[in-house]
Coordinates of C-alpha atoms in Angstrom, one line a residue:
Chain A
X16 CA -0.1 -0.1 0.0
X17 CA 1.4 3.5 -0.9
X18 CA 2.7 5.4 2.1
X19 CA 0.1 8.1 1.4
X20 CA -2.8 5.9 1.0
X21 CA -1.8 4.4 4.7
X22 CA -1.2 7.7 6.4
X23 CA -4.8 8.9 5.0
X24 CA -6.6 5.7 5.7
X25 CA -5.4 6.1 9.6
X26 CA -5.5 9.5 9.5
X27 CA -1.8 9.7 10.8
X28 CA -0.9 12.7 12.5
X29 CA 2.5 13.7 14.3
X30 CA 2.9 16.5 17.1
X31 CA 5.5 16.9 19.7
X32 CA 9.0 17.7 20.4
X33 CA 11.6 15.4 21.3
X34 CA 14.0 12.4 20.5
X35 CA 11.8 9.6 21.4
X36 CA 8.9 8.4 19.0
X37 CA 5.8 7.5 21.4
X38 CA 2.9 6.1 19.5
X39 CA -0.6 6.6 21.5
X40 CA -3.0 3.7 20.0
X41 CA -6.8 4.3 21.1
X42 CA -9.0 1.6 22.2
X43 CA -12.6 0.6 20.9
X44 CA -15.0 3.4 20.6
X45 CA -12.2 6.0 20.9
X46 CA -9.9 7.8 18.3
X47 CA -6.9 9.7 18.5
X48 CA -8.4 12.8 20.3
X49 CA -8.9 10.2 23.3
X50 CA -5.2 11.0 24.0
X51 CA -5.4 15.1 24.4
X52 CA -4.4 15.2 27.8
X53 CA -1.6 13.0 27.0
X54 CA -0.4 14.9 23.9
X55 CA -1.1 18.0 26.3
X56 CA 1.4 16.5 29.0
X57 CA 4.0 14.5 26.8
X58 CA 4.6 16.6 23.9
X59 CA 7.8 18.9 25.2
X60 CA 9.4 15.6 25.8
X61 CA 8.2 13.2 22.9
X62 CA 7.6 13.2 19.4
X63 CA 4.1 11.9 19.2
X64 CA 2.5 9.9 16.6
X65 CA -1.6 9.4 16.6
X66 CA -3.8 7.5 14.3
X67 CA -7.6 6.4 14.1
X68 CA -7.9 2.7 13.6
X69 CA -10.1 1.9 10.8
X70 CA -13.7 2.3 11.8
X71 CA -12.9 5.1 14.2
X72 CA -12.7 8.9 14.2
X73 CA -11.5 10.4 11.0
X74 CA -10.0 6.8 9.6
X75 CA -11.3 6.2 6.3
X76 CA -14.4 4.0 6.8
X77 CA -14.6 2.7 3.2
X78 CA -11.2 0.5 4.3
X79 CA -13.6 -0.9 7.2
X80 CA -13.8 -4.8 5.8
X81 CA -15.2 -7.5 8.1
X82 CA -12.6 -10.1 6.6
X83 CA -9.6 -7.7 7.1
X84 CA -10.9 -6.7 10.5
X85 CA -12.0 -10.4 11.6
X86 CA -9.4 -10.9 14.2
X87 CA -7.1 -7.9 15.8
X88 CA -4.3 -9.4 13.3
X89 CA -6.1 -7.2 10.7
X90 CA -5.4 -3.9 13.0
X91 CA -1.8 -5.1 14.0
X92 CA -1.1 -5.5 10.2
X93 CA -2.3 -1.7 9.7
X94 CA -0.1 -0.4 12.8
X95 CA 2.7 -2.1 11.1
X96 CA 1.7 0.0 7.9
X97 CA 1.4 2.8 9.6
X98 CA 4.7 2.6 11.3
X99 CA 6.6 1.6 8.2
X100 CA 4.8 4.3 6.1
X101 CA 5.9 6.7 9.2
X102 CA 9.4 5.7 9.1
X103 CA 9.0 5.0 12.5
X104 CA 11.9 2.5 14.2
X105 CA 12.1 1.6 17.4
X106 CA 9.2 3.3 18.8
X107 CA 7.6 3.6 22.3
X108 CA 4.0 2.3 22.0
X109 CA 1.1 2.9 24.3
X110 CA -2.0 0.7 23.6
X111 CA -5.4 1.2 25.4
X112 CA -7.7 -1.6 25.4
X113 CA -8.0 -3.4 22.1
X114 CA -5.0 -1.8 21.1
X115 CA -3.0 -3.6 23.7
X116 CA -3.4 -7.0 21.9
X117 CA -2.8 -4.7 18.4
X118 CA 0.4 -3.9 19.9
X119 CA 1.2 -7.1 21.2
X120 CA 0.6 -9.1 17.7
X121 CA 2.9 -6.2 15.9
X122 CA 5.4 -6.5 18.4
X123 CA 5.6 -10.1 18.3
X124 CA 5.9 -9.7 14.4
X125 CA 8.7 -6.7 14.3
X126 CA 10.4 -6.8 17.6
X127 CA 12.9 -4.6 16.0
X128 CA 10.3 -1.7 15.6
X129 CA 9.4 -1.6 19.3
X130 CA 11.3 -0.1 22.1
X131 CA 9.0 -0.6 24.8
X132 CA 5.5 -1.1 25.3
X133 CA 2.7 0.0 27.7
X134 CA -0.6 -1.6 27.7
X135 CA -3.5 0.4 29.8
X136 CA -6.7 -1.6 30.3
X137 CA -5.5 -4.5 28.5
X138 CA -7.2 -8.0 28.1
X139 CA -6.1 -11.0 26.2
X140 CA -9.1 -12.5 26.7
X141 CA -12.6 -10.4 27.6
X142 CA -14.9 -13.8 28.1
X143 CA -15.0 -16.4 31.3
X144 CA -13.4 -19.7 30.7
X145 CA -12.5 -22.4 33.3
X146 CA -10.0 -21.2 35.8
X147 CA -9.8 -17.7 33.9
X148 CA -12.1 -14.9 34.8
X149 CA -12.2 -12.3 31.9
X150 CA -15.2 -10.5 32.8
X151 CA -17.8 -11.1 30.3
X152 CA -19.9 -14.3 29.9
X153 CA -21.9 -15.4 26.6
X154 CA -25.1 -13.8 28.2
X155 CA -23.4 -10.3 28.7
X156 CA -21.9 -10.8 25.2
X157 CA -25.5 -11.4 23.9
X158 CA -27.2 -8.4 25.9
X159 CA -24.5 -6.5 24.2
X160 CA -25.2 -7.4 20.7
X161 CA -29.1 -6.8 21.4
X162 CA -28.4 -3.7 22.8
X163 CA -26.4 -2.3 20.5
X164 CA -28.9 -3.1 17.2
X165 CA -31.9 -2.1 19.3
X166 CA -30.5 1.6 19.7
X167 CA -27.2 2.0 19.1
X168 CA -27.1 5.6 20.5
X169 CA -29.1 4.6 24.0
X170 CA -26.4 1.5 24.2
X171 CA -23.3 3.7 23.5
X172 CA -24.2 6.7 25.9
X173 CA -25.1 4.3 28.8
X174 CA -21.9 1.9 28.2
X175 CA -20.0 5.4 28.1
X176 CA -21.1 6.2 31.5
X177 CA -20.4 2.7 32.6
X178 CA -16.6 2.6 31.1
X179 CA -16.1 5.7 32.5
X180 CA -17.5 5.2 35.8
X181 CA -17.0 8.9 37.1
X182 CA -20.5 10.3 37.9
X183 CA -18.7 13.2 39.9
X184 CA -17.4 14.3 36.4
X185 CA -20.1 13.5 33.6
X186 CA -18.3 15.6 30.8
X187 CA -15.8 12.2 30.7
X188 CA -18.7 9.8 29.9
X189 CA -20.4 12.5 27.6
X190 CA -16.8 12.7 25.7
X191 CA -16.4 9.3 25.2
X192 CA -20.2 8.4 24.3
X193 CA -19.5 10.9 21.3
X194 CA -16.8 9.1 20.0
X195 CA -18.3 5.9 20.6
X196 CA -21.5 7.1 18.9
X197 CA -20.0 8.4 16.0
X198 CA -19.0 5.1 14.7
X199 CA -21.4 3.5 12.4
X200 CA -23.3 0.9 14.1
X201 CA -23.0 -1.6 11.3
X202 CA -19.4 -1.1 11.9
X203 CA -19.4 -1.0 15.7
X204 CA -21.2 -4.3 16.6
X205 CA -18.9 -6.4 14.3
X206 CA -15.9 -4.7 15.9
X207 CA -16.9 -5.3 19.5
X208 CA -18.2 -8.8 18.8
X209 CA -14.6 -9.7 17.1
X210 CA -13.0 -7.8 20.5
X211 CA -15.2 -10.1 23.0
X212 CA -14.3 -13.3 20.7
X213 CA -10.8 -12.9 20.9
X214 CA -8.3 -14.9 22.6
X215 CA -4.4 -13.8 22.8
X216 CA -3.6 -15.6 25.8
X217 CA -1.4 -18.1 24.2
X218 CA 0.3 -15.1 22.7
X219 CA 1.2 -13.5 25.8
X220 CA 4.4 -15.2 26.2
X221 CA 6.0 -14.8 22.9
X222 CA 6.1 -11.2 23.4
X223 CA 10.0 -10.0 23.7
X224 CA 9.9 -6.5 24.0
X225 CA 9.9 -4.8 27.5
X226 CA 6.4 -4.1 28.7
X227 CA 4.8 -2.5 31.6
X228 CA 1.0 -3.6 32.0
X229 CA -1.2 -0.7 33.8
X230 CA -4.5 -2.0 35.6
X231 CA -7.0 0.6 36.7
X232 CA -8.0 -0.5 40.3
X233 CA -11.9 0.6 39.1
X234 CA -11.8 -0.7 35.8
X235 CA -15.4 -2.6 35.4
X236 CA -14.4 -4.5 32.3
X237 CA -11.1 -5.5 32.7
X238 CA -11.0 -7.5 36.3
X239 CA -7.8 -6.8 38.5
X240 CA -7.1 -10.5 38.3
X241 CA -6.4 -10.3 34.2
X242 CA -3.9 -7.6 34.5
X243 CA -1.9 -9.8 37.3
X244 CA -2.4 -12.7 34.5
X245 CA -0.9 -10.6 31.9
X246 CA 2.1 -9.7 34.0
X247 CA 2.9 -13.5 34.6
X248 CA 2.6 -14.4 31.2
X249 CA 4.5 -11.8 29.2
X250 CA 8.2 -12.5 30.2
X251 CA 9.4 -8.9 30.1
X252 CA 6.5 -7.5 31.6
X253 CA 6.4 -5.1 34.5
X254 CA 3.2 -4.4 36.6
X255 CA 1.6 -1.1 37.7
X256 CA -1.8 -0.8 39.6
X257 CA -3.1 2.9 39.3
X258 CA -6.1 4.1 41.5
X259 CA -8.4 5.5 38.3
X260 CA -12.3 5.1 38.0
X261 CA -13.2 3.1 35.3
X262 CA -11.8 1.7 32.3
X263 CA -10.1 4.9 30.8
X264 CA -7.2 6.0 32.9
X265 CA -5.8 8.4 30.5
X266 CA -9.2 10.5 30.9
X267 CA -10.2 9.6 35.0
X268 CA -6.4 9.7 36.1
X269 CA -4.5 11.7 33.3
X270 CA -1.7 12.7 35.5
X271 CA -1.0 9.3 37.0
X272 CA -1.4 8.0 33.2
X273 CA 1.2 10.5 32.0
X274 CA 3.4 10.0 34.7
X275 CA 3.5 6.2 34.0
X276 CA 4.4 6.8 30.3
X277 CA 7.1 9.4 31.4
X278 CA 8.7 7.2 34.1
X279 CA 8.7 4.1 32.0
X280 CA 9.9 5.4 28.9
X281 CA 11.9 7.9 30.5
Chain B
X27 CA -55.4 17.9 50.9
X28 CA -58.0 15.6 49.7
X29 CA -57.6 12.1 49.9
X30 CA -58.1 11.5 46.2
X31 CA -56.0 14.6 45.0
X32 CA -53.1 13.1 47.1
X33 CA -53.3 9.7 45.4
X34 CA -53.7 11.4 42.1
X35 CA -50.8 13.7 42.7
X36 CA -48.3 10.8 43.8
X37 CA -50.1 8.2 41.3
X38 CA -50.5 5.7 44.1
X39 CA -51.0 2.1 43.3
X40 CA -51.6 -0.7 45.4
X41 CA -50.9 -4.5 44.3
X42 CA -49.8 -7.9 46.0
X43 CA -51.8 -10.0 48.6
X44 CA -50.5 -10.5 52.2
X45 CA -51.3 -9.0 55.5
X46 CA -48.3 -6.6 55.6
X47 CA -48.3 -3.3 54.1
X48 CA -44.8 -2.9 52.1
X49 CA -44.3 0.8 50.8
X50 CA -41.4 0.7 47.9
X51 CA -40.3 4.5 47.3
X52 CA -37.8 5.2 44.3
X53 CA -34.8 7.6 44.4
X54 CA -34.1 10.2 42.2
X55 CA -34.6 9.9 38.5
X56 CA -36.5 6.6 39.0
X57 CA -40.1 6.0 39.5
X58 CA -42.3 3.2 40.7
X59 CA -41.7 0.8 37.7
X60 CA -38.1 0.7 38.9
X61 CA -39.0 -1.7 41.7
X62 CA -41.0 -4.2 39.4
X63 CA -38.5 -6.7 39.8
X64 CA -39.1 -7.0 43.4
X65 CA -43.1 -6.2 43.0
X66 CA -42.9 -9.4 40.9
X67 CA -41.0 -11.3 43.9
X68 CA -42.7 -9.8 46.8
X69 CA -46.2 -9.5 45.9
X70 CA -47.2 -13.0 47.0
X71 CA -46.2 -12.4 50.2
X72 CA -47.1 -8.5 50.7
X73 CA -49.6 -5.8 49.9
X74 CA -47.3 -3.2 48.2
X75 CA -48.0 0.4 47.9
X76 CA -46.3 2.1 45.2
X77 CA -46.3 5.8 44.3
X78 CA -44.1 8.3 42.1
X79 CA -42.3 11.3 44.0
X80 CA -43.5 14.7 42.4
X81 CA -41.3 15.4 39.4
X82 CA -41.2 11.9 38.8
X83 CA -43.0 9.1 36.7
X84 CA -47.0 9.6 36.4
X85 CA -47.0 12.1 39.3
X86 CA -48.8 15.4 38.9
X87 CA -45.7 17.4 37.6
X88 CA -47.9 20.8 38.2
X89 CA -47.4 20.1 41.9
X90 CA -43.9 20.6 41.6
X91 CA -42.9 23.7 43.4
X92 CA -39.1 24.8 44.3
X93 CA -40.3 26.1 47.2
X94 CA -42.2 22.9 48.6
X95 CA -39.1 20.7 47.6
X96 CA -36.4 23.0 48.4
X97 CA -35.7 20.2 50.9
X98 CA -36.3 16.3 51.5
X99 CA -38.8 17.5 54.1
X100 CA -41.2 18.6 51.4
X101 CA -40.8 14.9 49.8
X102 CA -41.3 13.5 53.6
X103 CA -44.6 15.2 53.9
X104 CA -45.9 13.9 50.6
X105 CA -44.9 10.8 51.8
X106 CA -46.9 11.0 55.0
X107 CA -49.7 12.4 53.1
X108 CA -49.7 9.1 50.7
X109 CA -49.9 7.1 53.6
X110 CA -52.8 8.7 55.6
X111 CA -54.7 8.8 52.3
X112 CA -54.4 5.4 51.7
X113 CA -54.9 4.4 55.3
X114 CA -51.7 3.0 55.8
X115 CA -50.7 2.3 59.1
X116 CA -47.7 0.4 60.7
X117 CA -46.1 0.0 57.1
X118 CA -43.2 -1.8 56.0
X119 CA -41.0 1.1 54.3
X120 CA -38.1 0.6 51.5
X121 CA -36.6 3.9 50.2
X122 CA -33.8 4.0 47.7
X123 CA -31.4 6.6 47.6
X124 CA -33.2 10.0 48.3
X125 CA -35.9 8.1 49.3
X126 CA -34.0 6.6 52.3
X127 CA -33.8 10.0 54.3
X128 CA -37.6 10.8 53.1
X129 CA -38.4 7.7 54.9
X130 CA -36.3 8.6 58.1
X131 CA -37.4 12.3 58.3
X132 CA -41.1 11.0 57.9
X133 CA -40.5 8.0 60.5
X134 CA -38.5 10.8 62.9
X135 CA -42.2 12.6 62.5
X136 CA -44.5 9.9 62.9
X137 CA -42.8 7.0 64.4
X138 CA -45.8 5.1 64.9
X139 CA -46.9 4.8 61.1
X140 CA -43.5 2.6 60.7
X141 CA -42.8 -0.9 61.9
X142 CA -39.6 -1.1 60.0
X143 CA -37.2 0.8 57.5
X144 CA -34.7 -0.4 54.9
X145 CA -32.7 2.1 53.4
X146 CA -30.8 1.0 49.9
X147 CA -28.1 3.3 48.5
X148 CA -29.0 5.9 51.4
X149 CA -26.6 9.1 52.4
X150 CA -27.4 11.5 54.7
X151 CA -24.9 13.9 53.1
X152 CA -23.3 13.4 49.6
X153 CA -20.7 16.0 49.7
X154 CA -17.0 15.6 51.4
X155 CA -16.8 17.2 54.7
X156 CA -13.8 17.7 57.2
X157 CA -14.0 14.0 58.5
X158 CA -16.5 13.0 56.4
X159 CA -16.4 11.1 52.8
X160 CA -19.7 12.0 51.3
X161 CA -18.1 11.1 47.6
X162 CA -18.8 14.5 46.0
X163 CA -17.3 18.0 46.2
X164 CA -18.0 21.2 44.8
X165 CA -16.3 21.0 41.7
X166 CA -18.0 17.6 40.8
X167 CA -21.8 19.3 41.7
X168 CA -21.0 22.2 39.7
X169 CA -19.9 19.5 36.7
X170 CA -23.0 18.1 37.5
X171 CA -25.4 20.8 36.9
X172 CA -23.6 22.0 34.3
X173 CA -23.3 19.0 32.1
X174 CA -27.0 18.9 32.9
X175 CA -28.1 22.2 31.5
X176 CA -25.7 21.9 28.2
X177 CA -27.1 18.8 27.3
X178 CA -29.8 17.0 29.8
X179 CA -30.2 13.7 27.8
X180 CA -26.4 12.9 26.8
X181 CA -25.9 13.6 30.7
X182 CA -28.8 11.6 31.8
X183 CA -27.6 8.7 29.4
X184 CA -24.0 8.6 30.5
X185 CA -25.1 9.1 34.6
X186 CA -27.4 6.1 34.2
X187 CA -24.3 4.1 32.9
X188 CA -22.0 5.0 35.9
X189 CA -24.8 4.7 38.5
X190 CA -25.8 1.1 37.1
X191 CA -22.3 -0.1 36.6
X192 CA -23.4 -3.1 34.6
X193 CA -21.6 -2.8 31.2
X194 CA -22.5 -6.8 31.0
X195 CA -25.8 -5.7 31.2
X196 CA -26.5 -2.7 29.1
X197 CA -30.4 -2.9 29.3
X198 CA -30.4 -1.9 33.1
X199 CA -28.5 1.3 32.1
X200 CA -31.1 1.9 29.1
X201 CA -33.7 1.3 31.6
X202 CA -32.6 4.0 34.3
X203 CA -32.0 6.2 31.4
X204 CA -35.4 6.3 30.2
X205 CA -37.0 7.2 33.5
X206 CA -34.3 9.5 34.1
X207 CA -34.7 11.5 30.8
X208 CA -38.4 11.4 31.0
X209 CA -37.9 14.1 33.9
X210 CA -38.0 17.4 32.7
X211 CA -34.9 19.1 32.8
X212 CA -36.0 22.3 34.6
X213 CA -37.5 20.0 37.6
X214 CA -34.5 17.4 37.6
X215 CA -31.8 19.9 38.2
X216 CA -33.2 21.6 41.4
X217 CA -34.1 18.2 42.6
X218 CA -30.4 17.1 41.9
X219 CA -29.2 20.1 43.6
X220 CA -30.9 19.7 46.6
X221 CA -30.4 16.5 47.1
X222 CA -26.6 17.0 46.6
X223 CA -26.8 20.1 49.2
X224 CA -28.9 18.1 51.9
X225 CA -27.4 17.1 55.2
X226 CA -29.2 14.6 57.2
X227 CA -26.3 13.7 59.6
X228 CA -28.0 15.2 62.7
X229 CA -31.2 13.7 62.0
X230 CA -29.9 9.9 62.0
X231 CA -29.6 9.4 65.9
X232 CA -33.5 10.9 66.2
X233 CA -34.9 7.6 64.3
X234 CA -36.6 5.5 66.5
X235 CA -37.6 2.7 64.1
X236 CA -35.5 -0.4 63.5
X237 CA -33.8 0.2 60.3
X238 CA -32.3 -2.0 57.7
X239 CA -29.0 -0.5 56.1
X240 CA -28.5 -2.1 52.8
X241 CA -25.1 -0.9 50.7
X242 CA -23.9 -2.2 47.7
X243 CA -20.3 -3.1 47.7
X244 CA -20.2 -1.5 44.1
X245 CA -21.9 1.8 44.7
X246 CA -19.9 4.5 42.8
X247 CA -22.2 7.5 44.5
X248 CA -22.2 6.0 47.9
X249 CA -18.7 5.3 49.7
X250 CA -19.1 1.9 51.5
X251 CA -17.9 4.3 54.5
X252 CA -21.5 6.1 54.4
X253 CA -23.3 3.1 55.0
X254 CA -21.3 2.2 58.1
X255 CA -21.6 5.8 59.1
X256 CA -25.0 5.6 58.8
X257 CA -25.6 2.2 60.7
X258 CA -23.1 3.6 63.6
X259 CA -25.3 6.7 64.0
X260 CA -29.0 5.6 63.7
X261 CA -29.9 3.7 67.2
X262 CA -31.5 0.6 66.2
X263 CA -29.9 0.0 62.6
X264 CA -28.6 -3.1 61.3
X265 CA -26.3 -3.1 58.5
X266 CA -25.9 -5.6 55.5
X267 CA -23.5 -5.3 52.6
X268 CA -24.5 -6.6 49.6
X269 CA -22.0 -7.8 46.5
X270 CA -24.0 -5.8 43.7
X271 CA -22.7 -3.5 40.8
X272 CA -23.9 0.1 41.0
X273 CA -26.2 2.3 42.7
X274 CA -29.4 0.2 42.1
X275 CA -29.2 -3.3 43.9
X276 CA -32.6 -3.7 42.9
X277 CA -32.0 -3.9 39.4
X278 CA -28.3 -5.3 39.6
X279 CA -28.9 -7.6 42.2
X280 CA -32.6 -8.2 42.4
X281 CA -32.4 -11.4 44.3
X282 CA -30.4 -10.0 46.8
X283 CA -32.3 -7.0 47.0
X284 CA -35.8 -9.1 47.4
X285 CA -33.9 -11.7 50.0
X286 CA -32.8 -8.8 52.1
X287 CA -36.4 -7.2 51.9
X288 CA -38.2 -10.7 52.9
X289 CA -35.8 -11.7 55.5
X290 CA -36.0 -8.2 57.3
X291 CA -39.7 -7.6 57.3
X292 CA -40.3 -11.6 58.0

């Protein structure tokens, strides 16, 4: 794919001043604007690469294909294409939620491209299994698909509130509801289904890049035990629990998030 | 006020079969339909009185007056009028959220009317104070009023999600968003302001009716310490912590809620 096409497809943007290149990769329902607090805090110290996953934000939505994005590997391929198009070598990668496993897959494939990784709100498996508590079960998944089909915007608004878990700061849920609501329902539903069906537990031990797992204490989607599980399975992993409401520490606890990034990336 | 006027003002309804009369009083943003799971579970055992607080559900909204409802005492007066109009003596009262303090005030005023009380998601003071963690501060309150004025429905949807805290059961947040959204914004805002400004800590020791305080472990509005505080300050209080997501155990943990009611009321 031509460099320019990739840059447009993923609406790639560069900002910040510094030597090290930090890639901020958003999760499901967000887009690159979800990182604005970190961009503000980190841009004096790093060059920052931002992009939108296909189906999100200002990406080229016509590039969405249920086949290419039938698994997170499609998004990992996109990420590698973005890094290659941007001539980004030895990057410092921050992945939130689905972008954690996307970064993991990309870094297993091309470890030389990645200096360090940080995962926020990461999960290799959202569904419960025998001896593994992912947090969702088949009933919960079906209820989610149902609610999304019945009234996507009502679902999105309520989901945003639950994800953010900050009734004392209502604008945070409204901010996420906006990016989430802007996704076309017919794209959002297969993406969330793909995420909930994903299982990358077997990939964890294959990662060779130093990784920091950041787990929020108040995450309603990813149980505390999942963060600990990942830290155990990834060979070069460090683990950090931060006091933060909800699944979006970069919004609910922006200082702690930026601090974690600066202290791990240096 | 004439009996019939009170019954209409608060859309009073009676259901269930049994000797004991259980009153189910909804919280802010809900209405009598919020109790449908308990009505289903309890109606074989109790007579049940349901009503809508003025400004909510199918109450007479023209009865809303900022002066009468400048404090929770206005709602406590309504409750006593409802019980008197319904000829309800020695009732078993269940109050959720703001209806807990409404029940407390009514039961301090006319203790002979109340046999027992149960409070779910109760708080005598939502704002933080020196040596008291209510969960909200001035900034949070202002952010709430701002969000309500800017876009009431967006606020309501996100707030419902955060209150319910059940991303695995999205219909619960959507259910609450619906009753919350149906309130006129110009009525909802002064009511929530009145609730957040209320302070009934000094009233707690004046209650003489046996009371069960039920605290949800996952309540994002009422910290665990508030439930414990109430149980300490109310002379005849028992305390029960139940495993439940969010501020609405009657929706998120309906069996545990109905079980708590049956076992305390007998």
